[in-house]
CSV table of C-alpha atoms and ligand atoms in Angstrom, one decimal:
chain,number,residue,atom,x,y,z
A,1,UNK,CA,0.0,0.0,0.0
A,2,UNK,CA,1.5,3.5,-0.9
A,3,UNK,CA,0.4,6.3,2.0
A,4,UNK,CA,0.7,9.9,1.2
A,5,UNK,CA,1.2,12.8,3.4
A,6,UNK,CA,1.3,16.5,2.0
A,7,UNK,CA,3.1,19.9,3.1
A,8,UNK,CA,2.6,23.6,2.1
A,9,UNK,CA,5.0,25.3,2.2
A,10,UNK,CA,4.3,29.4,1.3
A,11,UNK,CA,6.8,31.1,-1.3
A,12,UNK,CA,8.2,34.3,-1.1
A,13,UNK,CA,5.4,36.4,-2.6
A,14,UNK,CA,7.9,38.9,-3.7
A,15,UNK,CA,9.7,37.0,-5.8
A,16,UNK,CA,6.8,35.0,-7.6
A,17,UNK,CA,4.9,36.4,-10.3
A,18,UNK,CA,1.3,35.4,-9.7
A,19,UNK,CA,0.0,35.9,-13.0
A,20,UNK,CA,2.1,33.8,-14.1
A,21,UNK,CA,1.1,30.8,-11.7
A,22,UNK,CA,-2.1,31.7,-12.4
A,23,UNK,CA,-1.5,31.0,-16.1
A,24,UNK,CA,-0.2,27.7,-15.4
A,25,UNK,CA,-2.9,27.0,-12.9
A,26,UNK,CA,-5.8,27.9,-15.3
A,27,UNK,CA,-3.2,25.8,-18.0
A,28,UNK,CA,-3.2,22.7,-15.5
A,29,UNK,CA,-7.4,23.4,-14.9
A,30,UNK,CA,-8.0,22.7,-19.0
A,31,UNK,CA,-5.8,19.4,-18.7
A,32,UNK,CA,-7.8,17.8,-16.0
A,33,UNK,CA,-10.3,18.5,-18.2
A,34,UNK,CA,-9.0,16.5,-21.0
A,35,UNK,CA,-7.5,19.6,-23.7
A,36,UNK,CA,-3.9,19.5,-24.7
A,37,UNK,CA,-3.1,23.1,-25.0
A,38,UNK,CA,0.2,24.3,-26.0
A,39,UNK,CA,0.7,27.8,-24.9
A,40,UNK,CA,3.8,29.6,-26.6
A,41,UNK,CA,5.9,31.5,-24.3
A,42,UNK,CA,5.3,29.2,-21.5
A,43,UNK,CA,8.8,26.6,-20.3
A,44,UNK,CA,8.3,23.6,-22.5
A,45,UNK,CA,9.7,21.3,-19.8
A,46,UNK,CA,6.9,22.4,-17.8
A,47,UNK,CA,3.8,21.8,-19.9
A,48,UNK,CA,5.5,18.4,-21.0
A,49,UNK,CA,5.3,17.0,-18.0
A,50,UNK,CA,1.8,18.5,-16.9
A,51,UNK,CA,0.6,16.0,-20.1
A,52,UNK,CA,2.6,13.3,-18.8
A,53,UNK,CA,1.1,14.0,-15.6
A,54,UNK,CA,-2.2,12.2,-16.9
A,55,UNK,CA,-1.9,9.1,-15.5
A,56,UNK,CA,-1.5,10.4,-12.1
A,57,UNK,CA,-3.8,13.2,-12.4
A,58,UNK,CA,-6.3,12.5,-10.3
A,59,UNK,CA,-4.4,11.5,-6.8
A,60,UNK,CA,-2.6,14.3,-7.2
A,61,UNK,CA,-4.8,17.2,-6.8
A,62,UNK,CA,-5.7,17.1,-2.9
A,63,UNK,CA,-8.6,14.5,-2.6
A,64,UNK,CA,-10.7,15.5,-5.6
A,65,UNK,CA,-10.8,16.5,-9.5
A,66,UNK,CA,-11.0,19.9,-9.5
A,67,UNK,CA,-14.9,21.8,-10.5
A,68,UNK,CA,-15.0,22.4,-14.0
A,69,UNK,CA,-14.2,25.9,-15.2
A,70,UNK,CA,-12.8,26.6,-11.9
A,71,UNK,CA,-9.1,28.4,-12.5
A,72,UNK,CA,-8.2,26.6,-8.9
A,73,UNK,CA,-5.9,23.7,-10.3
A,74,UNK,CA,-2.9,23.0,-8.7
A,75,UNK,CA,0.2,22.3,-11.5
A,76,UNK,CA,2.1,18.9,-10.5
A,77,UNK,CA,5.4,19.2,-10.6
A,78,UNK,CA,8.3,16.4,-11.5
A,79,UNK,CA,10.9,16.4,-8.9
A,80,UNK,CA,14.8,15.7,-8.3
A,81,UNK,CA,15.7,14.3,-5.5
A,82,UNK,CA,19.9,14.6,-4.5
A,83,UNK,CA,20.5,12.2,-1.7
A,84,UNK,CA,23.6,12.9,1.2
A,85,UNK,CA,25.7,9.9,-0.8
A,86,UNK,CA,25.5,11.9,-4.1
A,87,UNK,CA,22.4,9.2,-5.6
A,88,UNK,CA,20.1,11.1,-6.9
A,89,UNK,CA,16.2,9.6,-7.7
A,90,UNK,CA,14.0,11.6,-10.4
A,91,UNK,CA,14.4,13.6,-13.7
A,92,UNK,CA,17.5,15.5,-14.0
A,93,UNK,CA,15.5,18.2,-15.8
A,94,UNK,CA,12.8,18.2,-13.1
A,95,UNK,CA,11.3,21.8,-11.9
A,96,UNK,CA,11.4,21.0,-8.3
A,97,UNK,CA,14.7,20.1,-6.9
A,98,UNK,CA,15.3,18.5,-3.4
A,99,UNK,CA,18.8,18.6,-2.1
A,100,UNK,CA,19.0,16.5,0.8
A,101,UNK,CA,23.0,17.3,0.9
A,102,UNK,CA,22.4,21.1,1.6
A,103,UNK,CA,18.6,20.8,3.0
A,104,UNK,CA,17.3,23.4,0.0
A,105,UNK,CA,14.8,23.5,-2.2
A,106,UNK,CA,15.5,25.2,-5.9
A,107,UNK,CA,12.1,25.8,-7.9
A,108,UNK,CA,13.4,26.3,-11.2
A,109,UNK,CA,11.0,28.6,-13.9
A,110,UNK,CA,8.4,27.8,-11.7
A,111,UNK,CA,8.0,31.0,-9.7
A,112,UNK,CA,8.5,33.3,-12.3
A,113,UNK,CA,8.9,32.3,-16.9
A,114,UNK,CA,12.3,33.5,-17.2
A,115,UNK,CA,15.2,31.2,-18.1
A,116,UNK,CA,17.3,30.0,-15.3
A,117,UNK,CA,15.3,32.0,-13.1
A,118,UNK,CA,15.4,29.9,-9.5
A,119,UNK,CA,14.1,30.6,-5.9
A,120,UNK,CA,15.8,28.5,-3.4
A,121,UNK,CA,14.1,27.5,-0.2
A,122,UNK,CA,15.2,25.9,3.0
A,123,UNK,CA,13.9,22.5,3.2
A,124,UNK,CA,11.4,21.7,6.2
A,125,UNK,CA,12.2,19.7,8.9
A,126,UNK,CA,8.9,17.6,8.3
A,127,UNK,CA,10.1,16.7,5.4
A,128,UNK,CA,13.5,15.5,5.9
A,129,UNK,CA,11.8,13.6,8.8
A,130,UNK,CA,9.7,12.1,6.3
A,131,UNK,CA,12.4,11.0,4.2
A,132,UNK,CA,14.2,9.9,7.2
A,133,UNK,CA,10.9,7.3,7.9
A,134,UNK,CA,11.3,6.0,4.2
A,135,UNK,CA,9.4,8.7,1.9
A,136,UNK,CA,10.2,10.1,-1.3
A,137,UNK,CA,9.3,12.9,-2.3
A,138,UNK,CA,8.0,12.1,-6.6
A,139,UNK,CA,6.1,15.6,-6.7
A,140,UNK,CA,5.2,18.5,-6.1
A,141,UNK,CA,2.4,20.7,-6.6
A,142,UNK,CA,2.4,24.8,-7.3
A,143,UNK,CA,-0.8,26.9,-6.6
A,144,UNK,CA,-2.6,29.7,-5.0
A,145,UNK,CA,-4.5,29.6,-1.6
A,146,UNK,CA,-6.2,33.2,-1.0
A,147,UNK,CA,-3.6,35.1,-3.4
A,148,UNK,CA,-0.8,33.6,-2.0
A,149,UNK,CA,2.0,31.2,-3.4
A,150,UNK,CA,2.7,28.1,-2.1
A,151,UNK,CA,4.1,24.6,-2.9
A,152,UNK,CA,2.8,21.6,-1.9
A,153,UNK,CA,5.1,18.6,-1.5
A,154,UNK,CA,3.6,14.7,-1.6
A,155,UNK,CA,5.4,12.7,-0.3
A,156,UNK,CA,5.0,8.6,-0.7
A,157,UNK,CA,5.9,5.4,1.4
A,158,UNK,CA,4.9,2.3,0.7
A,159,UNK,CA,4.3,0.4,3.6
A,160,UNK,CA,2.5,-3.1,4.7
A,161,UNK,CA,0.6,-2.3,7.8
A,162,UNK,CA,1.3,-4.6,11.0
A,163,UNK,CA,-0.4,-7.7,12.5
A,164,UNK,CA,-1.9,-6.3,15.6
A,165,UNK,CA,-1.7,-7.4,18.5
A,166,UNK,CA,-3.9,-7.6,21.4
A,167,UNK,CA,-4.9,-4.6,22.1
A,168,UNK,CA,-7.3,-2.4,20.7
A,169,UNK,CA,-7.6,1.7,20.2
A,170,UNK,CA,-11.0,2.4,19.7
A,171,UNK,CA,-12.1,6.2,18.7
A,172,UNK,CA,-15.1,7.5,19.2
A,173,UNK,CA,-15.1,10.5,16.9
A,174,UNK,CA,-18.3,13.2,17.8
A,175,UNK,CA,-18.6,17.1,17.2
A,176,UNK,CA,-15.7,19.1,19.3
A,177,UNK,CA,-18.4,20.3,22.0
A,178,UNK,CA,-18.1,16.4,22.8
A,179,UNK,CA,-15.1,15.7,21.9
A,180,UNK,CA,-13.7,12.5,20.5
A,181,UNK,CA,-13.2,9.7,23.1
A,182,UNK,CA,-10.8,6.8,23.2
A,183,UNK,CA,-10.1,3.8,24.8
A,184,UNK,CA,-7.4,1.5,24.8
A,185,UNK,CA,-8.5,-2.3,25.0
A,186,UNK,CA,-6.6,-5.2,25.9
A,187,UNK,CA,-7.9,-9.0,25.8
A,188,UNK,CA,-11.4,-7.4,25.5
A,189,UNK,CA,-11.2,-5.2,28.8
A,190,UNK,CA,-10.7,-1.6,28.8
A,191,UNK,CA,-7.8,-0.8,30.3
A,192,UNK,CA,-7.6,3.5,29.8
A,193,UNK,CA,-10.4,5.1,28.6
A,194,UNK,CA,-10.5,9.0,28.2
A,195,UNK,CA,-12.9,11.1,26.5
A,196,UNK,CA,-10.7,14.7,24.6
A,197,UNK,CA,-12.0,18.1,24.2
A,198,UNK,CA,-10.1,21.2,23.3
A,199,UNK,CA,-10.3,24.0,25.6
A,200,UNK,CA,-14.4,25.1,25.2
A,201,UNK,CA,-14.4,28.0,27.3
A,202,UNK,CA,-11.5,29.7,25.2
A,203,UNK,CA,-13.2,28.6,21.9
A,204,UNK,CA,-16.2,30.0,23.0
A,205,UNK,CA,-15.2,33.4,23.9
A,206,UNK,CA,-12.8,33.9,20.7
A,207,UNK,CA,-15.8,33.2,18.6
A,208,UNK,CA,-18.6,35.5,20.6
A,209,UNK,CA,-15.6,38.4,20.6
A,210,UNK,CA,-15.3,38.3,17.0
A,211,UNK,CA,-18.8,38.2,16.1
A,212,UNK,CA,-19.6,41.1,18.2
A,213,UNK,CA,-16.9,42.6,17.0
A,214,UNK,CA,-18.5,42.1,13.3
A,215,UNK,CA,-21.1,43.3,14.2
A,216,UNK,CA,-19.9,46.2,14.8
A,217,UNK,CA,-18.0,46.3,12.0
A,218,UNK,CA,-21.3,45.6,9.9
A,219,UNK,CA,-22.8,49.4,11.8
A,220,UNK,CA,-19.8,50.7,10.8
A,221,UNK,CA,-20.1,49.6,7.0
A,222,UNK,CA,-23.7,50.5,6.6
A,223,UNK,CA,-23.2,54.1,7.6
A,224,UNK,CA,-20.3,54.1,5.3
A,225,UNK,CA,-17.4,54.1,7.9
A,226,UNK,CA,-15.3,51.6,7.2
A,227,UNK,CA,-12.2,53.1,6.1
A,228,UNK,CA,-12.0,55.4,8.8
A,229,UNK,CA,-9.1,54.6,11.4
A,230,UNK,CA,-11.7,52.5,13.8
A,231,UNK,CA,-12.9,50.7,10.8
A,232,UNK,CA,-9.9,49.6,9.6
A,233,UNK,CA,-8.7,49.5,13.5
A,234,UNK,CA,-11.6,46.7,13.9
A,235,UNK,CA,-10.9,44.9,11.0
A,236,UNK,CA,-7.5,44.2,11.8
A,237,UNK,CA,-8.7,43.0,15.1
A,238,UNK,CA,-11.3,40.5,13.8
A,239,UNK,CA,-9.4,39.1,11.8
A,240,UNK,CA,-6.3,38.9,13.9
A,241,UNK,CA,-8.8,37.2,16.2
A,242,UNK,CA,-10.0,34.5,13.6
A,243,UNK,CA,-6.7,34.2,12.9
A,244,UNK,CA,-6.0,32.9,16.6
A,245,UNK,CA,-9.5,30.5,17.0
A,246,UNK,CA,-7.9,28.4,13.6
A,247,UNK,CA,-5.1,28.0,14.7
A,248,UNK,CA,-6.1,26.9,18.4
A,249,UNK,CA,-8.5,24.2,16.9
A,250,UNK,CA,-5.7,23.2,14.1
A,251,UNK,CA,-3.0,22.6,16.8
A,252,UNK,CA,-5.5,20.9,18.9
A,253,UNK,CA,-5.9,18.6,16.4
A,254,UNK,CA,-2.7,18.0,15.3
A,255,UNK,CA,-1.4,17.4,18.7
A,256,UNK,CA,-4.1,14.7,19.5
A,257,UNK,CA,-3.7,12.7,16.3
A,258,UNK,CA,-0.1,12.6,16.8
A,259,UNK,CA,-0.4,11.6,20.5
A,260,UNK,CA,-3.7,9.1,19.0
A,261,UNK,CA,-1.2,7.5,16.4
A,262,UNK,CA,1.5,7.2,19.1
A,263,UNK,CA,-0.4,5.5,21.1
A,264,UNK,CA,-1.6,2.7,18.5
A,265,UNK,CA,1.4,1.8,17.1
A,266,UNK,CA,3.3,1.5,20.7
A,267,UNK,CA,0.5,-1.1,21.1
A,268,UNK,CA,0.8,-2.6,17.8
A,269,UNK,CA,-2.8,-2.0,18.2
A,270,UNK,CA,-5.7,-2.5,16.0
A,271,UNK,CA,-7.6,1.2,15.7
A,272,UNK,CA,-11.2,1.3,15.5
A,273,UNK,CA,-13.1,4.8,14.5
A,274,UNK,CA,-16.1,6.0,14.7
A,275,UNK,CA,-17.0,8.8,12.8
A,276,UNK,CA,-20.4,9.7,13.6
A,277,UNK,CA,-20.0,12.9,12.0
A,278,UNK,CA,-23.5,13.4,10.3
A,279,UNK,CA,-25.1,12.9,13.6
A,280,UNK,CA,-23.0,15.2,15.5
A,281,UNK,CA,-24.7,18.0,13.1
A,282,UNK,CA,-27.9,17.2,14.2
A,283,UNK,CA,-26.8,16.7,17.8
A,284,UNK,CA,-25.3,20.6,17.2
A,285,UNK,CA,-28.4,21.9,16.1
A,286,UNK,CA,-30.7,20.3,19.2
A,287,UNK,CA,-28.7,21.7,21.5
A,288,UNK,CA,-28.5,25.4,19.8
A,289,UNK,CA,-25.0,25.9,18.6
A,290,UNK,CA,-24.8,28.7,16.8
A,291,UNK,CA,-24.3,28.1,12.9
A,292,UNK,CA,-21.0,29.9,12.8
A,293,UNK,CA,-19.7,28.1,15.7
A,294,UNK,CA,-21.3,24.5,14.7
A,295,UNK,CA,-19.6,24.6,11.0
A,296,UNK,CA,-16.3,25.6,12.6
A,297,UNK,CA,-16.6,22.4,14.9
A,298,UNK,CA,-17.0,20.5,12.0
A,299,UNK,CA,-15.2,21.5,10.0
A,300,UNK,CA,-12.0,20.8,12.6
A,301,UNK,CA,-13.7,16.9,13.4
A,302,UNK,CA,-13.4,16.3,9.9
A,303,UNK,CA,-9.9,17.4,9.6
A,304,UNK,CA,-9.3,15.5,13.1
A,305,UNK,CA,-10.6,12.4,11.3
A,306,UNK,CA,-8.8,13.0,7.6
A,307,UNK,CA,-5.5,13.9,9.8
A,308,UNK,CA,-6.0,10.3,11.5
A,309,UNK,CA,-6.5,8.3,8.7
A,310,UNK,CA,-3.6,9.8,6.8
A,311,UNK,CA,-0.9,9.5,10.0
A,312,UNK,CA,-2.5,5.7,10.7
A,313,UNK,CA,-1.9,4.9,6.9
A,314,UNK,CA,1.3,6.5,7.2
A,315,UNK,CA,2.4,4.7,9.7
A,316,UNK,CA,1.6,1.1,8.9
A,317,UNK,CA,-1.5,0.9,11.7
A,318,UNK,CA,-4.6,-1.5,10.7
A,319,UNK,CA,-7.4,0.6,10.8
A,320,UNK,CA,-11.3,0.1,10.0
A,321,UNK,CA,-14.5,2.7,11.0
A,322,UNK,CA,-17.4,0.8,12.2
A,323,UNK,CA,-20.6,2.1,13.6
A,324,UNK,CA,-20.5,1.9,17.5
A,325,UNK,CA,-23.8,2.9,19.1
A,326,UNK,CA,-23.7,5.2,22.4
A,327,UNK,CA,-27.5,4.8,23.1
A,328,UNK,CA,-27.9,0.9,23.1
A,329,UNK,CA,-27.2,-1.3,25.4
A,330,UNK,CA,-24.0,-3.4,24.7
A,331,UNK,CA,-24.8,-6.2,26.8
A,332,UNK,CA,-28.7,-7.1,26.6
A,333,UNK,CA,-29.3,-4.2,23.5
A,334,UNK,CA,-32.1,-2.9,25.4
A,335,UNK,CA,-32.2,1.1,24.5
A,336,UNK,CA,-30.1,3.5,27.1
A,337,UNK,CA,-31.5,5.9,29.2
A,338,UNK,CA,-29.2,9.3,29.4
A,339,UNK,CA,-29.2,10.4,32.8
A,340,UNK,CA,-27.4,13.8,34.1
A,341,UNK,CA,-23.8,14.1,33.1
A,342,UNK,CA,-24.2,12.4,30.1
A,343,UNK,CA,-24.0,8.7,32.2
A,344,UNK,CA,-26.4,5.9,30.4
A,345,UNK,CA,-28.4,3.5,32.3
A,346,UNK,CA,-30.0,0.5,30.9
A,347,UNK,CA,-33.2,-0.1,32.7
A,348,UNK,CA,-33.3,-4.2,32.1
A,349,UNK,CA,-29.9,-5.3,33.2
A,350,UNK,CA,-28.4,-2.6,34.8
A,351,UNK,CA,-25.4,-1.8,32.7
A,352,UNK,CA,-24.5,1.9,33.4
A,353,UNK,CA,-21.6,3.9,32.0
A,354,UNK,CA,-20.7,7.1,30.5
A,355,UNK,CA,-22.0,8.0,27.2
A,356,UNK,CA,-18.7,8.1,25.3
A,357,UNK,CA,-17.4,5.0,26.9
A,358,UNK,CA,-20.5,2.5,25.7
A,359,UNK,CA,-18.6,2.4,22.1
A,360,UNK,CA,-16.0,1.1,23.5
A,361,UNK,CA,-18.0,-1.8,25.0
A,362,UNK,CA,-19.5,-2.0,22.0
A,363,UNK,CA,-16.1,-2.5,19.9
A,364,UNK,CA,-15.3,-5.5,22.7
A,365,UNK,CA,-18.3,-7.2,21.9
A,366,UNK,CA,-17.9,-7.1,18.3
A,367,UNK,CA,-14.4,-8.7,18.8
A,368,UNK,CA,-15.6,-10.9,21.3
A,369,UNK,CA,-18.7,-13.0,21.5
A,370,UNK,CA,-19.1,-13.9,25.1
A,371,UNK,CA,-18.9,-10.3,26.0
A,372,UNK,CA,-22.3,-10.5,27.3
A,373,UNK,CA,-21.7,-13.1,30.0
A,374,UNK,CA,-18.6,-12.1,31.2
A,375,UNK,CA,-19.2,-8.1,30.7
A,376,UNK,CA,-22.3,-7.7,33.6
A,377,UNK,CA,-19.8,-8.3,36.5
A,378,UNK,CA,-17.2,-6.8,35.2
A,379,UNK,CA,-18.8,-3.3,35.0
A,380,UNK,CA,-21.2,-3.7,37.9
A,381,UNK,CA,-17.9,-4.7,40.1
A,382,UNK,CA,-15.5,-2.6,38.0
A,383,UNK,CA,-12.5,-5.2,38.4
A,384,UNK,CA,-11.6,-6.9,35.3
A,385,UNK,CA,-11.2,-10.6,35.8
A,386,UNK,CA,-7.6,-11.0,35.6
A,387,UNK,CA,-6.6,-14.2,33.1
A,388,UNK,CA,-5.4,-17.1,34.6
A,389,UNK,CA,-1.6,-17.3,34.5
A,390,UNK,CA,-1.0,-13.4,34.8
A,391,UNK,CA,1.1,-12.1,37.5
A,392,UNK,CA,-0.9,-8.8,39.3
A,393,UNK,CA,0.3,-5.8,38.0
A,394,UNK,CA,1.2,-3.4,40.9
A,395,UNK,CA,0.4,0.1,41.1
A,396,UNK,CA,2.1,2.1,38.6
A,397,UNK,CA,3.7,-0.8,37.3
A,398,UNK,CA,0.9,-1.1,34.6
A,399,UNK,CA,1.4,-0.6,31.0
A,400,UNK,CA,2.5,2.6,29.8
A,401,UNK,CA,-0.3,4.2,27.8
B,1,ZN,ZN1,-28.8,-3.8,29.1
């Protein structure tokens, strides 16, 4: 299997002529749609391989073929890659170069259609980590994002993902007002469960400032007072602002995939998700999320989820996404009560637990058969039964999680 992972990286506005890229963009746009234009004045080299590119075109533009007549088209890119031991991988001629020996980029005719014309860049960290893990880096993408240059490096791995062991990491994937919950499972018991939210309060209050602030921006506007010095004061503000609430929810997320995909492949464990994503809309709108604020969460659970799946593929973990319920019982499958802090009660045979742990029990009993008979005690008493043969783990002593 051949995993992907992507970076943008933003290019020096001042030395890239836009119209240009946009030129190639809206050149790249008409081959995805099938025309072979030659344009004169534009680098050979460049449209020769965008017609090569064919074959490849459509995992190379990020997840989807681009809407037709839209200008928006990313331009793959061949690259060179110069290895530390002098080998090099690639097309000598290649528009992107990757020097591994002196950690630079050179974009050659690609920021700007003048011969020999080249922008060096430093070359990320991330990616010579990635290299480091086994990648190579076979292209490269140029484009625009809001006006602004960037390139976009893919970079590959083919890897087998692992027997797994075990143990289990099941993740329970809901809205961010809930959080996504996971729980590590060994044997079929549960031995760490925790359910993760990013800091609500903070999220809260960044999004109320700047939509009062907008608001006031908006009064502003209608009476025509928008470029005075508050105007423009305020606008700066608001968008510093935004500016702050995407990049709290990004990190957030970044920081629990990584710790998520950590955690699985320590275990060698198999991971379970469950994106319940469509419900968590409806979920947002009973219990009166603003709209702003409810896309935003979304929008950051689907990129939790997308993140996920990329690192786990990445990284050789055994994945699948199965449907666990939260609101049936696991045991008898008698339908859950909620009760106050979001704890469900099953009123036939007593099985009671937190609303974003009954997945979990849900993904042992789909593993294992006799969950049901063994389960009842377990949760009622809230000792596992220890398997016969296995010392008793002391305090602490426990496995690292
Ligand atoms: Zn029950």
């Amino acid at each position: 299997m051949t995993a992907k992972r992507a970076i943008l990286i933003e290019l020096p506005k001042g030395r890239c002529d836009i119209e240009y890229i946009k030129r190639l963009m809206a050149l790249t746009n008409l081959a995805y749609r099938e025309y072979e234009v030659w344009i004169p004045g534009l680098p050979k080299t460049i449209q020769h391989q965008l017609y090569e590119f064919k074959n490849f075109k459509k995992r190379l533009v990020f997840g989807t073929t681009p809407k037709k007549w839209s200008a928006e088209t990313w331009l793959p890119l061949k690259t060179l890659r110069i290895y530390a031991n002098d080998s090099m991988k690639g097309d000598r001629v290649a528009p992107v170069v990757l020097d591994f020996k002196s950690n630079t980029i050179r974009l050659r005719q690609v920021c700007r259609n003048e011969p020999r014309y080249v922008v060096e860049l430093p070359m990320p960290k991330w990616v010579i980590d990635r290299v480091k893990e086994g990648g190579d880096v076979r292209f490269a993408m140029i484009g625009l994002k809001d006006d602004k240059p960037y390139l976009a490096l893919v970079v590959e791995r083919v890897v087998e993902p692992y027997q797994p062991s075990n143990y289990m990491l099941v993740i329970d994937v809901n809205a961010w007002n809930n959080g996504v919950a996971w729980g590590l499972i060994k044997d079929g018991f549960i031995i760490k469960w925790k359910p993760e939210r990013p800091n609500l309060r903070e999220v809260d209050n960044l999004y109320n400032l700047s939509v009062r602030l907008s608001g006031e921006y908006g009064k502003l506007k209608r009476l025509g007072f928008e470029k005075t010095e508050e105007g423009k004061r305020l606008r700066k503000k608001i968008k510093k602002l935004r500016k702050r609430l995407y990049t709290k929810l990004r990190d957030y997320v970044q920081k629990l995939v990584y710790r998520l995909v950590r955690k699985a492949f320590r275990h060698r464990a198999l991971v379970i998700i469950d994106d319940m994503t469509g419900e968590s809309r409806k979920e947002l709108i009973e219990e009166k999320i603003p709209t702003g604020l409810r896309k935003l969460y979304l929008v950051y659970t689907r990129m939790f989820v997308r993140l996920l799946v990329t690192q786990l593929e990445w990284y050789g973990v055994p994945y699948e996404f199965r449907r666990l319920p939260s609101t049936v019982c696991p045991v008898c499958e008698h339908e859950l009560t909620q009760e106050d802090g979001r704890v469900m009660v099953c009123t036939n045979c007593g099985f009671k637990a937190p609303r974003d742990k009954v997945p979990m029990y849900w993904a042992i009993r789909t593993i294992n058969p006799s969950f049901t008979k063994i389960s009842v005690a377990h949760i009622k008493g809230g000792q596992p039964p220890r398997p016969q043969g296995d010392p008793p783990t002391k305090g602490g002593k426990g496995p690292k999680v």
